[in-house]
Amino acid sequence: MTTAKPKVGFVGLGIMGKPMARNLVKAGYSVTVFDLVGSAVEELVTDGAAAGASAADVAKKSEVTILMVQNSPQSEAVLLGQHGILEGAARGHLVVDMSSIAPLVSQKLGKACAAKGVDFLDAPVSGGEPKAVDGTLAIMVGGKQKDFDRARPLFDKLGASAVLCGEHGAGNVTKLANQIVVAANIYAVAEALVLAQKAGLNPETVFKAIRGGLAGSTVMEAKAPMMFNRNFKPGFRIELHFKDLNNVMETARDYQIPLPMSAYLQQVTAALVNSGKGKLDHSGLLQFAEQISGVEVKKP
Amino acid sequence: MTTAKPKVGFVGLGIMGKPMARNLVKAGYSVTVFDLVGSAVEELVTDGAAAGASAADVAKKSEVTILMVQNSPQSEAVLLGQHGILEGAARGHLVVDMSSIAPLVSQKLGKACAAKGVDFLDAPVSGGEPKAVDGTLAIMVGGKQKDFDRARPLFDKLGASAVLCGEHGAGNVTKLANQIVVAANIYAVAEALVLAQKAGLNPETVFKAIRGGLAGSTVMEAKAPMMFNRNFKPGFRIELHFKDLNNVMETARDYQIPLPMSAYLQQVTAALVNSGKGKLDHSGLLQFAEQISGVEVKKP
């Protein structure tokens, strides 16, 4: 059985949202987009998308609306606020919030949607801009199986994997788990290279020596060269990882569990944001480890 | 130009040393072995190795002697002690210490060897028992290029990669860098799964959802299933990772640099060793994160 492609709305055309929306246009979907940045909308229109007048207008013209914004307050505003998605969404509309936000906010948004007969999934992603461009993101989903099945063809165009992790909020809990591992891994590579540099070793040689062993990781492959080449162009900004780690610690507080390593990483990102380094790629966590050690990691 | 295979000595037939020595026998080397555990020696003799009477005897009968023991004091005793390697090694002998020990001890051993006209490499490995068996270890080497070149054919039978990282001690500095990353990664996976479990998610589902993204790593593939299947059979024991992290912190103290994440991990391993869990696989770092949270990670 073949089904017609649903009309898709896409709100939020930032570093991640723009290539994601573009992949849906390329896949033959009729896509209506909205962003506060007009130039981003124009780019997508050039690619073949239609421009909506607001998030509400996008939802009115679509059957499924994807949301890709920066944080919990933005998700709430775009979904629940004036001229927001719920103003335009008909009963049976599916909202897919692919933003990385607090799990409790996802639960709240799911309830607000249900009250209007609108279906909801939280579906944050991992992989950064390169995988957004390639359509190979890892997608972590919270919500009902029937809604997951409905969104599946879209996820297949955006990601290499999409996994239903549980009820509303479960996608964002999984994303927080992901962000703990990513931040810890970056900072571990940073401490490892600071130690090696201080001992007089070439950090690039150390990278080559350990990448093939148990220390090997996607983070090491992506971020260690950025560190010793001193290229901190984002990618994924420290200020966004700070937001995610704040969500980790808020969630942990709600559950009354201590996560000491995550707490340390949250404080490292806080220090970097406060010293004006929030716009750097998160490989720039290195700069905190360097600052407290008086060491600069750099290949000779 | 082909050269005859050197006669190889191998001292230390533990979890790692036994399969490594076996791989050299299989590759056609004439190998003389010694270990304090007689049954391990007998196994290797069955495989085709000769039994030495002591480390000194092994060195006397060999041109290159490999050492694979558990810590700095053992390396010092086997190399410098009574009936040790240096008692039996002729001028021009090459000692390859593949144990994971303190970099400063490697430097000391290198000097002691040089005083007797014996060449020395520190060449610790990563990858654990599976990669020791497969001959696909990552080998991190400190010493002279000519000695590295001489050992290269042996490294090719033991590992998938061998990288000369610098002078004596550089192999072990690199190994410490490796162990920081491995421990941090294990503990990060632990905190991530504790959070997910507390939120009511299936830890196996979370693993499946995030392994393909930026959080993916060799550690996650190897250790996350051990965690949610509650199989903590070593593998690599927590007490050995404790020893490595002690070496990290001693080295950091010598260099007067703070490594806060490594320090935390050292304390976690110390707590686990003190509570009788030192013999568990290092995936058992999970048990500290669980204990402080009152959560048990387990697939349903």
PDB file of C-alpha atoms in Angstrom, chain A residues 126-128 131 136 138-140 161 163-166 170-171 173-189 191-196 198-202 205-206 208-220 222-223 248 251-252 255-265 282 288-289 292-295, chain B residues 126-128 131 136 138-140 161 163-166 170-171 173-189 191-196 198-202 205-206 208-220 222-223 248 251-252 255-265 282 288-289 292-295:
ATOM      1  CA  SER A 126      22.344  13.691  17.828  1.00  0.00           C
ATOM      2  CA  GLY A 127      25.079  13.976  15.239  1.00  0.00           C
ATOM      3  CA  GLY A 128      25.443  17.698  14.706  1.00  0.00           C
ATOM      4  CA  LYS A 131      24.786  14.407  10.049  1.00  0.00           C
ATOM      5  CA  THR A 136      22.148  10.476   9.075  1.00  0.00           C
ATOM      6  CA  ALA A 138      20.388   9.558  15.464  1.00  0.00           C
ATOM      7  CA  ILE A 139      16.773  10.334  16.437  1.00  0.00           C
ATOM      8  CA  MET A 140      15.503   9.610  19.980  1.00  0.00           C
ATOM      9  CA  SER A 161      18.307   5.625  13.065  1.00  0.00           C
ATOM     10  CA  VAL A 163      14.290   4.677  18.158  1.00  0.00           C
ATOM     11  CA  LEU A 164      11.077   4.964  20.184  1.00  0.00           C
ATOM     12  CA  CYS A 165      12.385   5.206  23.763  1.00  0.00           C
ATOM     13  CA  GLY A 166       9.139   5.489  25.736  1.00  0.00           C
ATOM     14  CA  ALA A 170      11.581   9.787  26.838  1.00  0.00           C
ATOM     15  CA  GLY A 171      13.204  11.157  23.697  1.00  0.00           C
ATOM     16  CA  VAL A 173      15.711  11.860  28.595  1.00  0.00           C
ATOM     17  CA  THR A 174      17.626   9.793  26.050  1.00  0.00           C
ATOM     18  CA  LYS A 175      19.088  12.947  24.531  1.00  0.00           C
ATOM     19  CA  LEU A 176      20.270  14.028  27.999  1.00  0.00           C
ATOM     20  CA  ALA A 177      21.906  10.614  28.434  1.00  0.00           C
ATOM     21  CA  ASN A 178      23.564  11.198  25.068  1.00  0.00           C
ATOM     22  CA  GLN A 179      24.782  14.664  26.043  1.00  0.00           C
ATOM     23  CA  ILE A 180      26.305  13.409  29.308  1.00  0.00           C
ATOM     24  CA  VAL A 181      28.357  10.888  27.341  1.00  0.00           C
ATOM     25  CA  VAL A 182      29.378  13.392  24.669  1.00  0.00           C
ATOM     26  CA  ALA A 183      30.485  16.101  27.115  1.00  0.00           C
ATOM     27  CA  ALA A 184      32.347  13.606  29.316  1.00  0.00           C
ATOM     28  CA  ASN A 185      34.100  12.171  26.319  1.00  0.00           C
ATOM     29  CA  ILE A 186      35.187  15.586  25.056  1.00  0.00           C
ATOM     30  CA  TYR A 187      36.469  16.604  28.472  1.00  0.00           C
ATOM     31  CA  ALA A 188      38.239  13.252  28.938  1.00  0.00           C
ATOM     32  CA  VAL A 189      40.049  13.722  25.618  1.00  0.00           C
ATOM     33  CA  GLU A 191      42.470  16.023  30.109  1.00  0.00           C
ATOM     34  CA  ALA A 192      44.289  13.248  28.248  1.00  0.00           C
ATOM     35  CA  LEU A 193      45.805  15.669  25.733  1.00  0.00           C
ATOM     36  CA  VAL A 194      46.689  18.247  28.415  1.00  0.00           C
ATOM     37  CA  LEU A 195      48.612  15.552  30.317  1.00  0.00           C
ATOM     38  CA  ALA A 196      50.352  14.324  27.161  1.00  0.00           C
ATOM     39  CA  LYS A 198      52.655  18.700  29.465  1.00  0.00           C
ATOM     40  CA  ALA A 199      54.808  15.549  29.244  1.00  0.00           C
ATOM     41  CA  GLY A 200      56.253  16.849  25.980  1.00  0.00           C
ATOM     42  CA  LEU A 201      54.375  14.535  23.624  1.00  0.00           C
ATOM     43  CA  ASN A 202      52.821  15.474  20.291  1.00  0.00           C
ATOM     44  CA  THR A 205      50.737  11.231  17.853  1.00  0.00           C
ATOM     45  CA  VAL A 206      48.883  10.371  21.053  1.00  0.00           C
ATOM     46  CA  LYS A 208      46.968   8.179  16.494  1.00  0.00           C
ATOM     47  CA  ALA A 209      48.240   5.794  19.164  1.00  0.00           C
ATOM     48  CA  ILE A 210      45.015   5.477  21.150  1.00  0.00           C
ATOM     49  CA  ARG A 211      42.198   5.911  18.612  1.00  0.00           C
ATOM     50  CA  GLY A 212      42.310   2.217  17.672  1.00  0.00           C
ATOM     51  CA  GLY A 213      42.051   0.906  21.248  1.00  0.00           C
ATOM     52  CA  LEU A 214      39.295   0.935  23.846  1.00  0.00           C
ATOM     53  CA  ALA A 215      39.543   4.753  24.072  1.00  0.00           C
ATOM     54  CA  GLY A 216      38.343   5.153  20.489  1.00  0.00           C
ATOM     55  CA  SER A 217      35.091   7.037  19.947  1.00  0.00           C
ATOM     56  CA  THR A 218      33.112   9.133  17.536  1.00  0.00           C
ATOM     57  CA  VAL A 219      33.929  12.134  19.743  1.00  0.00           C
ATOM     58  CA  MET A 220      37.658  11.430  19.580  1.00  0.00           C
ATOM     59  CA  ALA A 222      35.603  14.373  15.426  1.00  0.00           C
ATOM     60  CA  LYS A 223      37.007  16.527  18.219  1.00  0.00           C
ATOM     61  CA  VAL A 248      20.496  17.074  32.988  1.00  0.00           C
ATOM     62  CA  THR A 251      16.143  16.399  35.769  1.00  0.00           C
ATOM     63  CA  ALA A 252      18.539  14.727  38.214  1.00  0.00           C
ATOM     64  CA  TYR A 255      14.662  12.547  40.562  1.00  0.00           C
ATOM     65  CA  GLN A 256      16.841  13.300  43.614  1.00  0.00           C
ATOM     66  CA  ILE A 257      19.862  11.507  42.161  1.00  0.00           C
ATOM     67  CA  PRO A 258      23.455  12.791  42.241  1.00  0.00           C
ATOM     68  CA  LEU A 259      25.392  12.768  38.959  1.00  0.00           C
ATOM     69  CA  PRO A 260      28.806  14.089  40.034  1.00  0.00           C
ATOM     70  CA  MET A 261      30.500  13.865  36.637  1.00  0.00           C
ATOM     71  CA  SER A 262      27.608  15.590  34.898  1.00  0.00           C
ATOM     72  CA  ALA A 263      27.623  18.249  37.619  1.00  0.00           C
ATOM     73  CA  TYR A 264      31.320  18.918  37.012  1.00  0.00           C
ATOM     74  CA  LEU A 265      30.757  19.178  33.267  1.00  0.00           C
ATOM     75  CA  HIS A 282      32.050  22.154  22.392  1.00  0.00           C
ATOM     76  CA  PHE A 288      38.942  25.037  30.536  1.00  0.00           C
ATOM     77  CA  ALA A 289      41.274  22.074  31.098  1.00  0.00           C
ATOM     78  CA  ILE A 292      43.537  25.483  34.952  1.00  0.00           C
ATOM     79  CA  SER A 293      46.769  23.712  33.903  1.00  0.00           C
ATOM     80  CA  GLY A 294      48.608  26.482  32.089  1.00  0.00           C
ATOM     81  CA  VAL A 295      49.069  24.170  29.094  1.00  0.00           C
TER      82      VAL A 295
ATOM     83  CA  SER B 126      45.061  -1.073  25.004  1.00  0.00           C
ATOM     84  CA  GLY B 127      42.206  -3.277  23.899  1.00  0.00           C
ATOM     85  CA  GLY B 128      41.900  -5.813  26.690  1.00  0.00           C
ATOM     86  CA  LYS B 131      42.242  -7.804  21.311  1.00  0.00           C
ATOM     87  CA  THR B 136      44.758  -6.456  17.389  1.00  0.00           C
ATOM     88  CA  ALA B 138      46.820  -0.736  20.172  1.00  0.00           C
ATOM     89  CA  ILE B 139      50.505  -0.484  21.194  1.00  0.00           C
ATOM     90  CA  MET B 140      51.920   2.803  22.548  1.00  0.00           C
ATOM     91  CA  SER B 161      48.696  -0.541  15.481  1.00  0.00           C
ATOM     92  CA  VAL B 163      52.935   4.066  17.397  1.00  0.00           C
ATOM     93  CA  LEU B 164      56.250   5.479  18.619  1.00  0.00           C
ATOM     94  CA  CYS B 165      55.125   8.333  20.891  1.00  0.00           C
ATOM     95  CA  GLY B 166      58.464   9.709  22.126  1.00  0.00           C
ATOM     96  CA  ALA B 170      56.170   8.255  26.390  1.00  0.00           C
ATOM     97  CA  GLY B 171      54.432   4.924  25.817  1.00  0.00           C
ATOM     98  CA  VAL B 173      52.175   8.641  29.268  1.00  0.00           C
ATOM     99  CA  THR B 174      50.095   7.756  26.214  1.00  0.00           C
ATOM    100  CA  LYS B 175      48.634   4.764  28.034  1.00  0.00           C
ATOM    101  CA  LEU B 176      47.636   7.033  30.927  1.00  0.00           C
ATOM    102  CA  ALA B 177      45.955   9.365  28.440  1.00  0.00           C
ATOM    103  CA  ASN B 178      44.154   6.304  27.095  1.00  0.00           C
ATOM    104  CA  GLN B 179      43.054   5.180  30.562  1.00  0.00           C
ATOM    105  CA  ILE B 180      41.650   8.612  31.418  1.00  0.00           C
ATOM    106  CA  VAL B 181      39.459   8.459  28.328  1.00  0.00           C
ATOM    107  CA  VAL B 182      38.380   4.852  28.926  1.00  0.00           C
ATOM    108  CA  ALA B 183      37.444   5.376  32.593  1.00  0.00           C
ATOM    109  CA  ALA B 184      35.632   8.646  31.856  1.00  0.00           C
ATOM    110  CA  ASN B 185      33.720   7.030  29.058  1.00  0.00           C
ATOM    111  CA  ILE B 186      32.650   4.070  31.204  1.00  0.00           C
ATOM    112  CA  TYR B 187      31.544   6.348  34.021  1.00  0.00           C
ATOM    113  CA  ALA B 188      29.713   8.664  31.600  1.00  0.00           C
ATOM    114  CA  VAL B 189      27.785   5.698  30.196  1.00  0.00           C
ATOM    115  CA  GLU B 191      25.611   8.165  34.717  1.00  0.00           C
ATOM    116  CA  ALA B 192      23.640   8.243  31.469  1.00  0.00           C
ATOM    117  CA  LEU B 193      22.075   4.826  32.118  1.00  0.00           C
ATOM    118  CA  VAL B 194      21.371   5.605  35.784  1.00  0.00           C
ATOM    119  CA  LEU B 195      19.466   8.736  34.711  1.00  0.00           C
ATOM    120  CA  ALA B 196      17.573   6.867  32.006  1.00  0.00           C
ATOM    121  CA  LYS B 198      15.478   6.358  37.009  1.00  0.00           C
ATOM    122  CA  ALA B 199      13.249   7.993  34.385  1.00  0.00           C
ATOM    123  CA  GLY B 200      11.695   4.610  33.678  1.00  0.00           C
ATOM    124  CA  LEU B 201      13.399   3.928  30.349  1.00  0.00           C
ATOM    125  CA  ASN B 202      14.826   0.604  29.175  1.00  0.00           C
ATOM    126  CA  THR B 205      16.711   0.937  24.213  1.00  0.00           C
ATOM    127  CA  VAL B 206      18.673   4.033  25.240  1.00  0.00           C
ATOM    128  CA  LYS B 208      20.349   1.466  20.776  1.00  0.00           C
ATOM    129  CA  ALA B 209      19.111   5.045  20.371  1.00  0.00           C
ATOM    130  CA  ILE B 210      22.423   6.798  21.081  1.00  0.00           C
ATOM    131  CA  ARG B 211      25.135   4.388  19.880  1.00  0.00           C
ATOM    132  CA  GLY B 212      24.891   5.704  16.308  1.00  0.00           C
ATOM    133  CA  GLY B 213      25.291   9.379  17.230  1.00  0.00           C
ATOM    134  CA  LEU B 214      28.152  11.458  18.607  1.00  0.00           C
ATOM    135  CA  ALA B 215      28.006   9.492  21.887  1.00  0.00           C
ATOM    136  CA  GLY B 216      29.058   6.272  20.141  1.00  0.00           C
ATOM    137  CA  SER B 217      32.316   4.696  21.267  1.00  0.00           C
ATOM    138  CA  THR B 218      34.254   1.476  21.552  1.00  0.00           C
ATOM    139  CA  VAL B 219      33.593   1.624  25.310  1.00  0.00           C
ATOM    140  CA  MET B 220      29.843   1.961  24.792  1.00  0.00           C
ATOM    141  CA  ALA B 222      31.786  -3.161  24.800  1.00  0.00           C
ATOM    142  CA  LYS B 223      30.546  -2.052  28.217  1.00  0.00           C
ATOM    143  CA  VAL B 248      47.700   9.435  36.268  1.00  0.00           C
ATOM    144  CA  THR B 251      52.155  12.018  37.091  1.00  0.00           C
ATOM    145  CA  ALA B 252      49.825  15.025  37.186  1.00  0.00           C
ATOM    146  CA  TYR B 255      53.761  18.120  36.548  1.00  0.00           C
ATOM    147  CA  GLN B 256      51.734  20.255  38.972  1.00  0.00           C
ATOM    148  CA  ILE B 257      48.624  20.140  36.813  1.00  0.00           C
ATOM    149  CA  PRO B 258      45.046  19.572  38.066  1.00  0.00           C
ATOM    150  CA  LEU B 259      42.981  16.916  36.281  1.00  0.00           C
ATOM    151  CA  PRO B 260      39.646  17.137  38.123  1.00  0.00           C
ATOM    152  CA  MET B 261      37.795  14.504  36.110  1.00  0.00           C
ATOM    153  CA  SER B 262      40.648  12.008  36.431  1.00  0.00           C
ATOM    154  CA  ALA B 263      40.825  12.763  40.151  1.00  0.00           C
ATOM    155  CA  TYR B 264      37.116  11.977  40.531  1.00  0.00           C
ATOM    156  CA  LEU B 265      37.518   8.718  38.615  1.00  0.00           C
ATOM    157  CA  HIS B 282      35.821  -1.900  34.999  1.00  0.00           C
ATOM    158  CA  PHE B 288      29.360   3.351  42.260  1.00  0.00           C
ATOM    159  CA  ALA B 289      26.986   5.542  40.219  1.00  0.00           C
ATOM    160  CA  ILE B 292      24.969   6.853  45.298  1.00  0.00           C
ATOM    161  CA  SER B 293      21.665   7.057  43.392  1.00  0.00           C
ATOM    162  CA  GLY B 294      19.816   4.030  44.739  1.00  0.00           C
ATOM    163  CA  VAL B 295      19.167   2.879  41.171  1.00  0.00           C
TER     164      VAL B 295
END
